Coordinates of C-alpha atoms in Angstrom, one line a residue:
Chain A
X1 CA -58.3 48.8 61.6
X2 CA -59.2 51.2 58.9
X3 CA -57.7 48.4 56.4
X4 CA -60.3 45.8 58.1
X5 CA -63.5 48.8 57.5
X6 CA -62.5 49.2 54.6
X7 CA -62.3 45.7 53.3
X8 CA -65.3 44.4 54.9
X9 CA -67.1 47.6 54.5
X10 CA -68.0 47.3 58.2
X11 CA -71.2 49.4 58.8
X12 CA -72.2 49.7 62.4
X13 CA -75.5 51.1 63.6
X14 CA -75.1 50.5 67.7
X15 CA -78.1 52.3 68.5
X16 CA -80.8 49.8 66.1
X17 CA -78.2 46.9 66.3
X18 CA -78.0 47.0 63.3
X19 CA -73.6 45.4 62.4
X20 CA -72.5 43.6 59.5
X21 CA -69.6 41.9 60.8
X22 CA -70.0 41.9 64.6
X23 CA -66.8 40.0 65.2
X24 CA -65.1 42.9 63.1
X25 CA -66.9 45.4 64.7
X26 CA -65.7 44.1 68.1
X27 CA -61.8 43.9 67.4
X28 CA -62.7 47.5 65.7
X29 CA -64.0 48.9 68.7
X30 CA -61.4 47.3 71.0
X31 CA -58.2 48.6 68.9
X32 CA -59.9 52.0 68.1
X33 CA -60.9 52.2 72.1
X34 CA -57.5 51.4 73.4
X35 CA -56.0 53.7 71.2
X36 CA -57.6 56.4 71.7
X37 CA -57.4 55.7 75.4
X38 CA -53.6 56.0 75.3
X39 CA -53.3 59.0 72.6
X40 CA -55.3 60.8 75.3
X41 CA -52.4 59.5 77.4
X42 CA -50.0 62.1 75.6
X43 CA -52.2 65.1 74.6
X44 CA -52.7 68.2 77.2
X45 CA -55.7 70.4 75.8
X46 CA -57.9 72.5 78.0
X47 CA -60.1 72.7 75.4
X48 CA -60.2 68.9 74.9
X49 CA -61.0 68.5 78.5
X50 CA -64.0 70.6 78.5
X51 CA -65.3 69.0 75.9
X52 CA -64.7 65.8 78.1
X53 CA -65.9 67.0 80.9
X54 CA -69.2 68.5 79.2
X55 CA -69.7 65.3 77.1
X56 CA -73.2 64.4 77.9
X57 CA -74.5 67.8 77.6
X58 CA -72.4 68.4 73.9
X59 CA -73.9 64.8 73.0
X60 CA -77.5 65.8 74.0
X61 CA -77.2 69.8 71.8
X62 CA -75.2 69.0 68.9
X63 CA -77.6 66.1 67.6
X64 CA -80.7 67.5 66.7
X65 CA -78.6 70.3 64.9
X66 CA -76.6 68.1 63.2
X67 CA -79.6 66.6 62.2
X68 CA -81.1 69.4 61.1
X69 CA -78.3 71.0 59.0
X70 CA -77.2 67.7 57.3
X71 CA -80.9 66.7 56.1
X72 CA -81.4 70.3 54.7
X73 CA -82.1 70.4 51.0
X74 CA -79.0 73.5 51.6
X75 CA -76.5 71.4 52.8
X76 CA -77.1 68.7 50.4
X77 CA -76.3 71.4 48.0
X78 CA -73.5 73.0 49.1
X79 CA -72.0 70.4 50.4
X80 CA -72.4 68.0 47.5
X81 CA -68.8 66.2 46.7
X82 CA -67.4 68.6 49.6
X83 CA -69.2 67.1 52.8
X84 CA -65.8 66.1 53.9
X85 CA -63.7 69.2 53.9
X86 CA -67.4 71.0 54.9
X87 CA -67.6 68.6 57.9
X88 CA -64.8 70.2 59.4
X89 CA -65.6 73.8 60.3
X90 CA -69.4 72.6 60.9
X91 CA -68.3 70.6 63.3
X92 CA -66.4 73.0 64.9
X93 CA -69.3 75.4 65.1
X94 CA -71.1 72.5 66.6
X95 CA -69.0 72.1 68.8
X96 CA -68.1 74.8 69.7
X97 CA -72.1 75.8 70.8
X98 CA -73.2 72.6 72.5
X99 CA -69.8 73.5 74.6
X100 CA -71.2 76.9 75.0
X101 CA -74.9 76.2 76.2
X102 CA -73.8 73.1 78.1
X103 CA -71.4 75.3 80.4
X104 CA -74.3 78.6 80.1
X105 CA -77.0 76.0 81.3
X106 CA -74.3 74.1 84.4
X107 CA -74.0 78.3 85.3
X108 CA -77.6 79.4 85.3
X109 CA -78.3 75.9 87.5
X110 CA -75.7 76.4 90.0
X111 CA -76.8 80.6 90.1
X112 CA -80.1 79.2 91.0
X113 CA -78.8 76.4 93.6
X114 CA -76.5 79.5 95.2
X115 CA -79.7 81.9 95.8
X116 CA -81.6 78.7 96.8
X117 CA -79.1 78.0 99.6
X118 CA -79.1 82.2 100.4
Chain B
X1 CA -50.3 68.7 85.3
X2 CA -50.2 65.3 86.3
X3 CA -51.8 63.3 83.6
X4 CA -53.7 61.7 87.0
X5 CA -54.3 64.8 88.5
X6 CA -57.6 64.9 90.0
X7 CA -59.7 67.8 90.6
X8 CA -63.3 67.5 91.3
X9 CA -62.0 63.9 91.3
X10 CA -62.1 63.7 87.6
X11 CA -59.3 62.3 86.3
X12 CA -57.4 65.0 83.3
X13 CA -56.3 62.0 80.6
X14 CA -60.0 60.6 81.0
X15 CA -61.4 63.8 80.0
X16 CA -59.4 64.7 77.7
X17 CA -60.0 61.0 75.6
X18 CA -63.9 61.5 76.3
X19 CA -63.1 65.0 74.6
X20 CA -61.8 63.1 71.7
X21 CA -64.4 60.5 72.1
X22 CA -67.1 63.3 71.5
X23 CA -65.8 65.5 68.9
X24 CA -65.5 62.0 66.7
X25 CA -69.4 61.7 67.6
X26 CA -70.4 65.2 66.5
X27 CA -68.0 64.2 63.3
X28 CA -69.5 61.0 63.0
X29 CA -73.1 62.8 62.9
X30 CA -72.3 65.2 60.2
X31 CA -70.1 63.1 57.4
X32 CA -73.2 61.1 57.6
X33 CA -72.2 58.5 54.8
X34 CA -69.0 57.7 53.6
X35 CA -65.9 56.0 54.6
X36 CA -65.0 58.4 57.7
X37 CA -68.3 57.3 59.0
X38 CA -67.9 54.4 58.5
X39 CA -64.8 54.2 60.7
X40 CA -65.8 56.5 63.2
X41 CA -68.7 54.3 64.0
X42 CA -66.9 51.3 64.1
X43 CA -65.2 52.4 67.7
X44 CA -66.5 55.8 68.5
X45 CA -69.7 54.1 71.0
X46 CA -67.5 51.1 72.3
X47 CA -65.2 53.6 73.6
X48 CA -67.7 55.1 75.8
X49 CA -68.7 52.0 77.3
X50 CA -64.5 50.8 77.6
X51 CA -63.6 54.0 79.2
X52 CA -66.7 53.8 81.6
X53 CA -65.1 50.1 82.6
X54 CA -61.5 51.8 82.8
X55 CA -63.0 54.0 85.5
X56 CA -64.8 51.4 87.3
X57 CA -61.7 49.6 88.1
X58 CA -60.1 52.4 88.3
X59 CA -62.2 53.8 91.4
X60 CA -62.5 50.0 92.5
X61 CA -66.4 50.2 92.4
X62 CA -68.1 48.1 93.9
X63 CA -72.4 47.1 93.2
X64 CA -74.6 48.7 96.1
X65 CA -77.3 50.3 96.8
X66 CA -76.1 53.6 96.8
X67 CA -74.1 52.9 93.5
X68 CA -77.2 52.4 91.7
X69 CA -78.9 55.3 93.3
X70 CA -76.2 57.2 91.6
X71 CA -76.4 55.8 88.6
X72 CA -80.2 56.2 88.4
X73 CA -79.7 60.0 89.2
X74 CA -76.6 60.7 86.8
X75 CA -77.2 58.4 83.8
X76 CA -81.5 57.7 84.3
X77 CA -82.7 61.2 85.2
X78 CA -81.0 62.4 82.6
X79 CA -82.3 60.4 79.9
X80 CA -85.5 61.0 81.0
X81 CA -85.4 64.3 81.5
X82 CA -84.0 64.8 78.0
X83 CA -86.4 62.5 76.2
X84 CA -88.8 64.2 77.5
X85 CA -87.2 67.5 75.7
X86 CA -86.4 66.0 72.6
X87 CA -90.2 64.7 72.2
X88 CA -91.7 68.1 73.1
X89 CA -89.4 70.5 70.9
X90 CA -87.7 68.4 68.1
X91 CA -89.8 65.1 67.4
X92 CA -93.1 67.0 67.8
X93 CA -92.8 69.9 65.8
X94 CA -90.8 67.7 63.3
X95 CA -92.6 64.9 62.9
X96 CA -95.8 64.7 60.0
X97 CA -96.8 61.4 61.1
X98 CA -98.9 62.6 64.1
X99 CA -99.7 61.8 67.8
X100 CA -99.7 58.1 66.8
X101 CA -95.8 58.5 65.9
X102 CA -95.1 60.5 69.0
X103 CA -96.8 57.7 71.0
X104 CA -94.9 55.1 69.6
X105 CA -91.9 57.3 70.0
X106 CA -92.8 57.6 73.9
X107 CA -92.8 53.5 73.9
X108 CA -89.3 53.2 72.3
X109 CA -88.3 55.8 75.3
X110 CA -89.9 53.7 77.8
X111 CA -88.2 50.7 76.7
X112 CA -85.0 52.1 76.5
X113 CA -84.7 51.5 72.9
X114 CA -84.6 55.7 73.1
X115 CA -83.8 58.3 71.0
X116 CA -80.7 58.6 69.3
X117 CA -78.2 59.4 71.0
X118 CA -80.2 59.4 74.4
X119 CA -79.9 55.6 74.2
X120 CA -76.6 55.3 75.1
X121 CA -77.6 56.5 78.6
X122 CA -79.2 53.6 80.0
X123 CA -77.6 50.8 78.4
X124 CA -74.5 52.2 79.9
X125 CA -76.2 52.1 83.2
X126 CA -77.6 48.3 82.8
X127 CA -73.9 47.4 81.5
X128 CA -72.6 49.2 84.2
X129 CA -74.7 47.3 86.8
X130 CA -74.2 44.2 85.0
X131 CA -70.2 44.2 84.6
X132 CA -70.2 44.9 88.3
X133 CA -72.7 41.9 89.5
X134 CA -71.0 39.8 87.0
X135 CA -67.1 40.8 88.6
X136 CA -68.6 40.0 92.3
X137 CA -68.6 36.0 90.8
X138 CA -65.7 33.6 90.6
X139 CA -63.5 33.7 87.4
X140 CA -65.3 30.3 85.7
X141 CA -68.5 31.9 86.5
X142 CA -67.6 34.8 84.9
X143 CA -66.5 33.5 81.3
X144 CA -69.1 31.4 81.6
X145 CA -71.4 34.5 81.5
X146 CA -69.2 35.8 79.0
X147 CA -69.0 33.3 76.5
X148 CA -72.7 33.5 76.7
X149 CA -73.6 36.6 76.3
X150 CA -70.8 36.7 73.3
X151 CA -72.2 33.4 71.8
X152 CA -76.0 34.8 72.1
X153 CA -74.9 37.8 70.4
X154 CA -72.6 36.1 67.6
X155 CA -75.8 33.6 66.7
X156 CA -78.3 36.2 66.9
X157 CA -76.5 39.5 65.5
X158 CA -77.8 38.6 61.7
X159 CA -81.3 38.7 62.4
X160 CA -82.9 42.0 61.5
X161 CA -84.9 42.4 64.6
X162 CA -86.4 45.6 63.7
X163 CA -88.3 43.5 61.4
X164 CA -90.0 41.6 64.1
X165 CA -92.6 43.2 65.4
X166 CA -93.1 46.7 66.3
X167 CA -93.6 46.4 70.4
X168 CA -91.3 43.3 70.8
X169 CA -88.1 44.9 68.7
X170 CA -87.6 47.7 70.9
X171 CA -86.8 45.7 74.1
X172 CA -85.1 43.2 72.1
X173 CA -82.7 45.8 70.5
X174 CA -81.9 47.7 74.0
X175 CA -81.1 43.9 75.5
X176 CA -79.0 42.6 72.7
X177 CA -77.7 45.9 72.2
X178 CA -76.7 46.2 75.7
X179 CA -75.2 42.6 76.2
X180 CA -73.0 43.5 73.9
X181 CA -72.0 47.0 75.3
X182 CA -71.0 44.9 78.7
X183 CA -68.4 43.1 77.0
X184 CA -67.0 46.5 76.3
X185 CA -67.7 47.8 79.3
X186 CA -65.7 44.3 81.2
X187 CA -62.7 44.5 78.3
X188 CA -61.9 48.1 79.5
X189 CA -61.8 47.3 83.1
X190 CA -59.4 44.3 82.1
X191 CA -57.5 46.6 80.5
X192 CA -57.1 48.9 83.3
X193 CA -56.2 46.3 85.6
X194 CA -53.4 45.8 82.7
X195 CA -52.6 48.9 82.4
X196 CA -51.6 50.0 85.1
X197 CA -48.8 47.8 85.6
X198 CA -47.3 49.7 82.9
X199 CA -44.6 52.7 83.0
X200 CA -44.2 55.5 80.8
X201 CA -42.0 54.3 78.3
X202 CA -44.0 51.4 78.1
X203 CA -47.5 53.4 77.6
X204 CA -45.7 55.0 74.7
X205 CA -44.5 52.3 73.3
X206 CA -48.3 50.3 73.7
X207 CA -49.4 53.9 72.2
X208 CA -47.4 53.7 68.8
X209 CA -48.0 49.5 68.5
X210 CA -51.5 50.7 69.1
X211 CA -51.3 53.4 66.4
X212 CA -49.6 51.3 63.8
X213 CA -52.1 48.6 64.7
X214 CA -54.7 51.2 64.0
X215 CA -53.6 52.3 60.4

């Protein structure tokens, strides 16, 4: 798969439909999806999970952050020739707080629903 | 733990790979160029929409009323609710461009070309609607549909349609866009229906051949 990315130089923009190769990009998707589906198969982490079970509420924080720190004249800066290694512990923070205010904001909803129902 | 154990009927290997699914997406956001990118975009939205058909046949779902009402609630209201947000405290105070911007940024929402990555929300609702109308037909039926909506997609997938025009691209892109998420959406249910006729060794074995395949 990453052979076939890599020779094509597949780039994929799902969201403007924007694919260079869309018969690549659908064997892509379909070995990348079914792999991932049964590594899943064989990994126990809580942490995982949460982040799975939190998905659209991580998807919805960490964007306009990630946005923000990876247009900044700062990060283009620092992270020039490094994004890669840089990407890492970012992401991580990212993470890590979308996690945080998705489960704080499910919490301060169901508080509300609980003294609604009082 | 049971790799199928339920609680809060939420299945623990299906959380844990939409766990994986999203911290490639956060990933995917910050290496913004590059060739990690590039692979991480090459699977990291199909899977969404695969695993979303896994569950469907999974749960044995069937289209309804009620199903959609559900689906408007959980994958609509959010969308909405969260475009709304985005507009009001990132686009807004972001953009230089003015109210003319925002306005056209309020049309792509209303279209469901959306936001990135609010648009994912209701193109996985259409595909999810559609994959279930299209299973409730006989099996010619359904590869006729298929063939067509991967022939219209194959045929058309070179044209730059945000070069169009400005109103008629956006509901172009979210229908071509989401034709082409159903086929993902139906190849994960098949593969469930595959799936689980197979045993443990078996699953590992179809992990590593999977893997290998992979690198």
């Amino acid at each position: 798969m990453i052979t076939l990315v890599v020779l094509f130089d597949l780039h994929i923009n799902l969201h403007l439909y924007r694919i260079s190769n869309l018969l690549l990009f659908v064997a892509t998707g379909l070995i990348g999806s079914m792999g991932l589906l049964l590594l899943s198969y064989d990994i126990q982490n809580r942490l995982i999970q949460r982040i799975g079970t939190n998905s659209l509420g991580v998807m919805v924080v960490h964007y306009p952050f990630a946005k923000m720190i990876t247009t900044s004249g700062l990060w283009q800066q620092i992270a020039y020739g490094h994004k890669l290694l840089l990407s890492i512990p970012v992401g991580v923070l990212l993470v890590s707080f979308s996690l945080c205010a998705t489960i704080a904001a499910k919490a301060v909803i169901q508080f509300r629903k609980a003294g609604e129902e009082k | 733990m049971s790799k199928l154990c339920v609680a809060d009927n939420r299945i623990s290997f299906i959380d844990t790979a939409k766990g994986l699914g999203m911290i490639l997406v956060v990933w995917g956001h910050i290496v913004s160029t590059g060739l990690l990118n590039q692979i991480i975009y090459s699977f990291h939205m199909p899977f969404f929409f695969f695993v979303s058909g896994y569950l469907l046949q999974l749960k044995q779902k069937e289209l309804s009323y009620d199903f959609i009402r559900k689906g408007v609630k959980r994958l609509i209201a959010p969308y909405a609710v969260f475009s709304l947000m985005y507009l009001l405290f990132y686009e807004i105070p972001v953009n230089k461009e003015g109210l003319v911007e925002v306005g056209y940024m309020l049309y792509q929402t209303l279209c469901c070309r959306g936001m990135a990555p609010l648009w994912f929300l209701p193109s996985l609702f259409v595909a999810e609607v559609c994959y279930l109308a299209i299973k409730r037909l006989s099996m010619p039926l359904q590869t006729l549909i298929l063939t067509m909506i991967a022939a219209t997609n194959f045929f058309t997938y070179k044209i730059d349609i945000t070069g169009i025009s400005g109103l008629l691209s956006n509901p172009l892109i979210f229908c071509m866009r989401t034709s082409l998420c159903i086929l993902f959406v139906y190849a994960g249910g098949y593969f469930q229906s595959f799936a689980k006729y197979l045993d443990f060794q078996q699953r590992e074995d179809a992990s590593m051949a999977v893997s290998v395949l992979s690198l």
